[in-house]
């Protein structure tokens, strides 16, 4: 079945560091890909998405590119802030079967 | 406007008891999802409603789990004969319109089965 694998956490960085959180997927078709974020004490919220190969999703300085050839959707940010501390989830879904399949999550802590 | 709300926020019960978890979606959202998130894991899909009907219930782990959405708005997830392994955070999400529209998540109900 379909699955999503994220890099193991937790990840701890200093403010203004470059961030990469790896995400790879296994899918039988051509899914849409998502990054969701869960800030402390808050619910899951969509960070960015890409619906087809080579699309780049971006939001709040974060970016991820849908790479079909490597089945990856790595999350990047050039300069992280303390406020980016959260748990990040990579996910996929298909049009017409709209459930989300999530990775296990990566906890990110940014130190000032 | 109001987001997705879930009640109760916390539920502690004893093994073997029956529990109901409630989800109030965003007004007008036709699609509603239930997920379960165990500690240190990502959410796992349980069931998806389109309107009043369950369009996909393939994620329900066994027949102790059941969910309804009788008027196409509020949904209730029902768990019979709870087991300690049912302890998790139960998340509800709602969605409007088309396939790529964002799912909006509620804060979850933390269920603890003693």
PDB file of C-alpha atoms in Angstrom:
ATOM      1  CA  UNK A   1       0.000   0.000   0.000  1.00  0.00           C
ATOM      2  CA  UNK A   2       0.852   3.662  -0.087  1.00  0.00           C
ATOM      3  CA  UNK A   3       3.209   4.987   2.566  1.00  0.00           C
ATOM      4  CA  UNK A   4       5.245   8.021   3.552  1.00  0.00           C
ATOM      5  CA  UNK A   5       8.618   7.959   5.286  1.00  0.00           C
ATOM      6  CA  UNK A   6      10.168  10.977   6.990  1.00  0.00           C
ATOM      7  CA  UNK A   7      13.593  11.501   8.417  1.00  0.00           C
ATOM      8  CA  UNK A   8      13.950  10.564  12.037  1.00  0.00           C
ATOM      9  CA  UNK A   9      13.667  13.313  14.594  1.00  0.00           C
ATOM     10  CA  UNK A  10      14.028  15.211  16.697  1.00  0.00           C
ATOM     11  CA  UNK A  11      15.894  17.868  14.768  1.00  0.00           C
ATOM     12  CA  UNK A  12      17.493  20.721  16.682  1.00  0.00           C
ATOM     13  CA  UNK A  13      18.922  23.759  14.917  1.00  0.00           C
ATOM     14  CA  UNK A  14      20.051  27.255  15.762  1.00  0.00           C
ATOM     15  CA  UNK A  15      18.123  30.277  14.559  1.00  0.00           C
ATOM     16  CA  UNK A  16      18.943  31.277  10.955  1.00  0.00           C
ATOM     17  CA  UNK A  17      20.217  27.799  10.078  1.00  0.00           C
ATOM     18  CA  UNK A  18      19.212  26.035   6.855  1.00  0.00           C
ATOM     19  CA  UNK A  19      16.564  23.352   7.277  1.00  0.00           C
ATOM     20  CA  UNK A  20      15.906  20.179   5.318  1.00  0.00           C
ATOM     21  CA  UNK A  21      13.413  17.544   6.418  1.00  0.00           C
ATOM     22  CA  UNK A  22      13.453  14.549   4.102  1.00  0.00           C
ATOM     23  CA  UNK A  23      10.277  12.866   2.921  1.00  0.00           C
ATOM     24  CA  UNK A  24       9.928   9.959   0.510  1.00  0.00           C
ATOM     25  CA  UNK A  25       6.811   8.135  -0.520  1.00  0.00           C
ATOM     26  CA  UNK A  26       5.633   4.858  -1.999  1.00  0.00           C
ATOM     27  CA  UNK A  27       2.519   5.098  -4.123  1.00  0.00           C
ATOM     28  CA  UNK A  28       0.688   3.028  -6.711  1.00  0.00           C
ATOM     29  CA  UNK A  29      -0.446   6.095  -8.658  1.00  0.00           C
ATOM     30  CA  UNK A  30       0.253   9.804  -8.856  1.00  0.00           C
ATOM     31  CA  UNK A  31      -0.704  11.367  -5.549  1.00  0.00           C
ATOM     32  CA  UNK A  32      -0.785  14.938  -4.358  1.00  0.00           C
ATOM     33  CA  UNK A  33       1.804  15.693  -1.680  1.00  0.00           C
ATOM     34  CA  UNK A  34       1.468  17.834   1.425  1.00  0.00           C
ATOM     35  CA  UNK A  35       3.357  19.163   4.401  1.00  0.00           C
ATOM     36  CA  UNK A  36       1.305  19.724   7.550  1.00  0.00           C
ATOM     37  CA  UNK A  37       2.584  21.431  10.690  1.00  0.00           C
ATOM     38  CA  UNK A  38       1.505  21.120  14.308  1.00  0.00           C
ATOM     39  CA  UNK A  39       2.609  24.007  16.513  1.00  0.00           C
ATOM     40  CA  UNK A  40       2.688  23.434  20.282  1.00  0.00           C
ATOM     41  CA  UNK A  41      -0.839  23.338  21.669  1.00  0.00           C
ATOM     42  CA  UNK A  42      -2.461  23.742  18.252  1.00  0.00           C
ATOM     43  CA  UNK A  43      -4.119  21.494  15.685  1.00  0.00           C
ATOM     44  CA  UNK A  44      -2.642  20.260  12.426  1.00  0.00           C
ATOM     45  CA  UNK A  45      -2.591  22.852   9.688  1.00  0.00           C
ATOM     46  CA  UNK A  46      -1.610  22.723   6.050  1.00  0.00           C
ATOM     47  CA  UNK A  47       1.780  24.299   5.346  1.00  0.00           C
ATOM     48  CA  UNK A  48       2.116  23.672   1.608  1.00  0.00           C
ATOM     49  CA  UNK A  49       1.138  21.262  -1.147  1.00  0.00           C
ATOM     50  CA  UNK A  50       2.008  20.130  -4.677  1.00  0.00           C
ATOM     51  CA  UNK A  51      -0.404  18.293  -6.938  1.00  0.00           C
ATOM     52  CA  UNK A  52       1.800  17.014  -9.765  1.00  0.00           C
ATOM     53  CA  UNK A  53       5.382  16.177 -10.604  1.00  0.00           C
ATOM     54  CA  UNK A  54       7.856  19.102 -10.630  1.00  0.00           C
ATOM     55  CA  UNK A  55       5.381  21.395  -8.850  1.00  0.00           C
ATOM     56  CA  UNK A  56       6.874  23.452  -6.040  1.00  0.00           C
ATOM     57  CA  UNK A  57       4.784  24.277  -3.008  1.00  0.00           C
ATOM     58  CA  UNK A  58       5.776  27.246  -0.860  1.00  0.00           C
ATOM     59  CA  UNK A  59       4.520  29.102   2.199  1.00  0.00           C
ATOM     60  CA  UNK A  60       6.045  31.106   5.087  1.00  0.00           C
ATOM     61  CA  UNK A  61       9.530  30.715   3.590  1.00  0.00           C
ATOM     62  CA  UNK A  62       9.215  26.921   3.360  1.00  0.00           C
ATOM     63  CA  UNK A  63       9.466  25.124   0.024  1.00  0.00           C
ATOM     64  CA  UNK A  64       9.115  21.569  -1.253  1.00  0.00           C
ATOM     65  CA  UNK A  65       9.350  20.204  -4.804  1.00  0.00           C
ATOM     66  CA  UNK A  66       7.458  17.124  -5.993  1.00  0.00           C
ATOM     67  CA  UNK A  67      10.141  14.825  -7.460  1.00  0.00           C
ATOM     68  CA  UNK A  68       8.592  11.822  -9.175  1.00  0.00           C
ATOM     69  CA  UNK A  69      11.929  10.341 -10.228  1.00  0.00           C
ATOM     70  CA  UNK A  70      13.121  10.098  -6.632  1.00  0.00           C
ATOM     71  CA  UNK A  71       9.617   9.813  -5.077  1.00  0.00           C
ATOM     72  CA  UNK A  72      10.527  12.635  -2.712  1.00  0.00           C
ATOM     73  CA  UNK A  73       9.043  15.842  -1.318  1.00  0.00           C
ATOM     74  CA  UNK A  74      11.738  17.276   0.942  1.00  0.00           C
ATOM     75  CA  UNK A  75      10.887  20.349   3.031  1.00  0.00           C
ATOM     76  CA  UNK A  76      13.406  23.208   3.052  1.00  0.00           C
ATOM     77  CA  UNK A  77      13.760  26.639   4.580  1.00  0.00           C
ATOM     78  CA  UNK A  78      16.728  28.916   4.142  1.00  0.00           C
ATOM     79  CA  UNK A  79      16.726  30.575   7.558  1.00  0.00           C
ATOM     80  CA  UNK A  80      14.671  29.123  10.398  1.00  0.00           C
ATOM     81  CA  UNK A  81      13.208  31.057  13.309  1.00  0.00           C
ATOM     82  CA  UNK A  82      12.367  30.047  16.853  1.00  0.00           C
ATOM     83  CA  UNK A  83       8.697  30.292  15.873  1.00  0.00           C
ATOM     84  CA  UNK A  84       9.207  27.424  13.384  1.00  0.00           C
ATOM     85  CA  UNK A  85       9.553  24.984  16.278  1.00  0.00           C
ATOM     86  CA  UNK A  86       6.807  22.413  15.698  1.00  0.00           C
ATOM     87  CA  UNK A  87       6.130  18.891  14.479  1.00  0.00           C
ATOM     88  CA  UNK A  88       6.099  18.554  10.686  1.00  0.00           C
ATOM     89  CA  UNK A  89       4.187  15.840   8.832  1.00  0.00           C
ATOM     90  CA  UNK A  90       4.565  14.827   5.207  1.00  0.00           C
ATOM     91  CA  UNK A  91       1.440  13.320   3.637  1.00  0.00           C
ATOM     92  CA  UNK A  92      -0.090  12.141   0.371  1.00  0.00           C
ATOM     93  CA  UNK A  93      -3.576  11.708  -0.996  1.00  0.00           C
ATOM     94  CA  UNK A  94      -5.330  10.913  -4.252  1.00  0.00           C
ATOM     95  CA  UNK A  95      -8.107  12.728  -6.011  1.00  0.00           C
ATOM     96  CA  UNK A  96     -11.268  10.677  -5.596  1.00  0.00           C
ATOM     97  CA  UNK A  97      -9.907   8.814  -2.536  1.00  0.00           C
ATOM     98  CA  UNK A  98      -9.194  11.790  -0.416  1.00  0.00           C
ATOM     99  CA  UNK A  99      -7.856  10.342   2.801  1.00  0.00           C
ATOM    100  CA  UNK A 100      -4.430  11.572   3.803  1.00  0.00           C
ATOM    101  CA  UNK A 101      -1.609   9.088   4.391  1.00  0.00           C
ATOM    102  CA  UNK A 102       0.860  10.633   6.850  1.00  0.00           C
ATOM    103  CA  UNK A 103       4.472  10.052   7.710  1.00  0.00           C
ATOM    104  CA  UNK A 104       5.446   9.622  11.338  1.00  0.00           C
ATOM    105  CA  UNK A 105       6.290  13.293  11.869  1.00  0.00           C
ATOM    106  CA  UNK A 106       9.528  15.133  12.584  1.00  0.00           C
ATOM    107  CA  UNK A 107       9.854  17.290  15.684  1.00  0.00           C
ATOM    108  CA  UNK A 108      11.841  20.453  14.995  1.00  0.00           C
ATOM    109  CA  UNK A 109      13.276  22.651  17.735  1.00  0.00           C
ATOM    110  CA  UNK A 110      14.936  25.962  16.921  1.00  0.00           C
ATOM    111  CA  UNK A 111      17.159  27.485  19.582  1.00  0.00           C
ATOM    112  CA  UNK A 112      17.794  31.242  19.732  1.00  0.00           C
TER     113      UNK A 112
ATOM    114  CA  UNK B   1     -15.418  32.034  11.709  1.00  0.00           C
ATOM    115  CA  UNK B   2     -15.229  29.008  13.952  1.00  0.00           C
ATOM    116  CA  UNK B   3     -12.941  26.162  13.074  1.00  0.00           C
ATOM    117  CA  UNK B   4     -13.440  22.463  13.623  1.00  0.00           C
ATOM    118  CA  UNK B   5     -14.272  21.700  17.229  1.00  0.00           C
ATOM    119  CA  UNK B   6     -14.070  18.404  19.067  1.00  0.00           C
ATOM    120  CA  UNK B   7     -15.489  17.364  22.395  1.00  0.00           C
ATOM    121  CA  UNK B   8     -14.437  16.320  24.887  1.00  0.00           C
ATOM    122  CA  UNK B   9     -10.827  17.453  24.708  1.00  0.00           C
ATOM    123  CA  UNK B  10      -9.859  14.658  27.077  1.00  0.00           C
ATOM    124  CA  UNK B  11     -11.611  11.424  27.923  1.00  0.00           C
ATOM    125  CA  UNK B  12     -10.462   8.879  30.470  1.00  0.00           C
ATOM    126  CA  UNK B  13     -12.357   5.610  30.608  1.00  0.00           C
ATOM    127  CA  UNK B  14     -11.967   2.095  31.875  1.00  0.00           C
ATOM    128  CA  UNK B  15     -11.312  -0.939  29.762  1.00  0.00           C
ATOM    129  CA  UNK B  16     -14.560  -2.375  28.447  1.00  0.00           C
ATOM    130  CA  UNK B  17     -16.552   0.851  28.566  1.00  0.00           C
ATOM    131  CA  UNK B  18     -18.306   2.598  25.684  1.00  0.00           C
ATOM    132  CA  UNK B  19     -17.243   6.091  24.546  1.00  0.00           C
ATOM    133  CA  UNK B  20     -18.515   8.695  22.097  1.00  0.00           C
ATOM    134  CA  UNK B  21     -16.353  11.399  20.585  1.00  0.00           C
ATOM    135  CA  UNK B  22     -17.965  14.377  18.863  1.00  0.00           C
ATOM    136  CA  UNK B  23     -16.824  16.490  15.938  1.00  0.00           C
ATOM    137  CA  UNK B  24     -18.371  19.798  14.812  1.00  0.00           C
ATOM    138  CA  UNK B  25     -17.045  20.630  11.346  1.00  0.00           C
ATOM    139  CA  UNK B  26     -16.749  24.020   9.730  1.00  0.00           C
ATOM    140  CA  UNK B  27     -20.199  25.133   8.610  1.00  0.00           C
ATOM    141  CA  UNK B  28     -20.915  24.147   5.026  1.00  0.00           C
ATOM    142  CA  UNK B  29     -18.104  21.620   4.718  1.00  0.00           C
ATOM    143  CA  UNK B  30     -19.479  18.511   3.062  1.00  0.00           C
ATOM    144  CA  UNK B  31     -16.566  16.170   3.734  1.00  0.00           C
ATOM    145  CA  UNK B  32     -15.551  14.976   7.205  1.00  0.00           C
ATOM    146  CA  UNK B  33     -12.687  12.693   8.211  1.00  0.00           C
ATOM    147  CA  UNK B  34     -11.672  10.877  11.357  1.00  0.00           C
ATOM    148  CA  UNK B  35      -8.033  10.003  12.054  1.00  0.00           C
ATOM    149  CA  UNK B  36      -6.291   8.400  15.002  1.00  0.00           C
ATOM    150  CA  UNK B  37      -2.844   9.502  16.172  1.00  0.00           C
ATOM    151  CA  UNK B  38      -0.843   7.321  18.525  1.00  0.00           C
ATOM    152  CA  UNK B  39       2.022   8.777  20.518  1.00  0.00           C
ATOM    153  CA  UNK B  40       4.994   9.618  18.307  1.00  0.00           C
ATOM    154  CA  UNK B  41       3.198   8.633  15.098  1.00  0.00           C
ATOM    155  CA  UNK B  42       1.442  10.404  12.285  1.00  0.00           C
ATOM    156  CA  UNK B  43      -2.349  10.408  12.060  1.00  0.00           C
ATOM    157  CA  UNK B  44      -3.921   7.257  10.587  1.00  0.00           C
ATOM    158  CA  UNK B  45      -7.129   7.412   8.592  1.00  0.00           C
ATOM    159  CA  UNK B  46     -10.246   5.846  10.069  1.00  0.00           C
ATOM    160  CA  UNK B  47     -13.318   6.945   8.070  1.00  0.00           C
ATOM    161  CA  UNK B  48     -14.467   9.578   5.582  1.00  0.00           C
ATOM    162  CA  UNK B  49     -17.976  11.000   5.165  1.00  0.00           C
ATOM    163  CA  UNK B  50     -19.309  12.819   2.146  1.00  0.00           C
ATOM    164  CA  UNK B  51     -22.548  14.337   3.390  1.00  0.00           C
ATOM    165  CA  UNK B  52     -24.384  11.830   5.555  1.00  0.00           C
ATOM    166  CA  UNK B  53     -22.857   8.683   4.112  1.00  0.00           C
ATOM    167  CA  UNK B  54     -19.566   6.981   4.866  1.00  0.00           C
ATOM    168  CA  UNK B  55     -17.713   7.074   1.553  1.00  0.00           C
ATOM    169  CA  UNK B  56     -14.714   5.143   2.883  1.00  0.00           C
ATOM    170  CA  UNK B  57     -14.541   3.285   6.190  1.00  0.00           C
ATOM    171  CA  UNK B  58     -11.546   1.142   5.298  1.00  0.00           C
ATOM    172  CA  UNK B  59      -9.477   2.511   8.179  1.00  0.00           C
ATOM    173  CA  UNK B  60     -11.759   1.403  11.001  1.00  0.00           C
ATOM    174  CA  UNK B  61      -9.678  -1.197  12.844  1.00  0.00           C
ATOM    175  CA  UNK B  62     -12.530  -3.547  13.819  1.00  0.00           C
ATOM    176  CA  UNK B  63     -16.257  -3.672  14.450  1.00  0.00           C
ATOM    177  CA  UNK B  64     -15.938  -2.016  17.853  1.00  0.00           C
ATOM    178  CA  UNK B  65     -15.510   1.273  16.017  1.00  0.00           C
ATOM    179  CA  UNK B  66     -18.440   3.002  14.365  1.00  0.00           C
ATOM    180  CA  UNK B  67     -19.131   6.560  13.218  1.00  0.00           C
ATOM    181  CA  UNK B  68     -22.246   8.439  12.163  1.00  0.00           C
ATOM    182  CA  UNK B  69     -23.098  11.769  10.604  1.00  0.00           C
ATOM    183  CA  UNK B  70     -26.894  11.719  10.489  1.00  0.00           C
ATOM    184  CA  UNK B  71     -27.547  15.272   9.254  1.00  0.00           C
ATOM    185  CA  UNK B  72     -24.407  15.804   7.253  1.00  0.00           C
ATOM    186  CA  UNK B  73     -22.834  18.094   9.810  1.00  0.00           C
ATOM    187  CA  UNK B  74     -21.866  16.891  13.307  1.00  0.00           C
ATOM    188  CA  UNK B  75     -20.259  13.470  13.486  1.00  0.00           C
ATOM    189  CA  UNK B  76     -19.859  11.058  16.371  1.00  0.00           C
ATOM    190  CA  UNK B  77     -17.193   8.364  16.596  1.00  0.00           C
ATOM    191  CA  UNK B  78     -18.343   5.516  18.815  1.00  0.00           C
ATOM    192  CA  UNK B  79     -16.057   2.934  20.385  1.00  0.00           C
ATOM    193  CA  UNK B  80     -17.509  -0.113  22.123  1.00  0.00           C
ATOM    194  CA  UNK B  81     -15.740  -2.323  24.682  1.00  0.00           C
ATOM    195  CA  UNK B  82     -12.714  -0.047  24.777  1.00  0.00           C
ATOM    196  CA  UNK B  83      -9.264  -1.597  25.047  1.00  0.00           C
ATOM    197  CA  UNK B  84      -6.019  -0.095  26.308  1.00  0.00           C
ATOM    198  CA  UNK B  85      -4.714  -0.111  22.727  1.00  0.00           C
ATOM    199  CA  UNK B  86      -7.453   2.353  21.762  1.00  0.00           C
ATOM    200  CA  UNK B  87      -5.659   5.064  23.741  1.00  0.00           C
ATOM    201  CA  UNK B  88      -4.689   7.791  21.268  1.00  0.00           C
ATOM    202  CA  UNK B  89      -5.618  11.258  20.062  1.00  0.00           C
ATOM    203  CA  UNK B  90      -8.636  11.125  17.760  1.00  0.00           C
ATOM    204  CA  UNK B  91      -8.603  13.874  15.145  1.00  0.00           C
ATOM    205  CA  UNK B  92     -11.439  15.164  13.039  1.00  0.00           C
ATOM    206  CA  UNK B  93     -11.017  17.171   9.839  1.00  0.00           C
ATOM    207  CA  UNK B  94     -13.488  18.816   7.495  1.00  0.00           C
ATOM    208  CA  UNK B  95     -13.168  19.859   3.880  1.00  0.00           C
ATOM    209  CA  UNK B  96     -15.236  21.759   1.362  1.00  0.00           C
ATOM    210  CA  UNK B  97     -15.696  21.176  -2.323  1.00  0.00           C
ATOM    211  CA  UNK B  98     -13.111  19.547  -4.534  1.00  0.00           C
ATOM    212  CA  UNK B  99     -10.476  16.909  -4.122  1.00  0.00           C
ATOM    213  CA  UNK B 100      -7.496  19.183  -3.500  1.00  0.00           C
ATOM    214  CA  UNK B 101      -9.143  21.489  -1.021  1.00  0.00           C
ATOM    215  CA  UNK B 102      -7.460  21.722   2.323  1.00  0.00           C
ATOM    216  CA  UNK B 103      -8.547  19.529   5.193  1.00  0.00           C
ATOM    217  CA  UNK B 104      -9.017  21.620   8.340  1.00  0.00           C
ATOM    218  CA  UNK B 105      -8.229  19.740  11.526  1.00  0.00           C
ATOM    219  CA  UNK B 106      -9.746  20.053  14.955  1.00  0.00           C
ATOM    220  CA  UNK B 107      -7.664  20.042  18.161  1.00  0.00           C
ATOM    221  CA  UNK B 108      -8.400  16.377  18.812  1.00  0.00           C
ATOM    222  CA  UNK B 109      -9.780  14.295  21.660  1.00  0.00           C
ATOM    223  CA  UNK B 110      -7.204  12.537  23.800  1.00  0.00           C
ATOM    224  CA  UNK B 111      -8.649   9.167  24.804  1.00  0.00           C
ATOM    225  CA  UNK B 112      -7.041   7.230  27.637  1.00  0.00           C
ATOM    226  CA  UNK B 113      -8.252   3.732  28.404  1.00  0.00           C
ATOM    227  CA  UNK B 114      -7.141   2.498  31.814  1.00  0.00           C
TER     228      UNK B 114
END
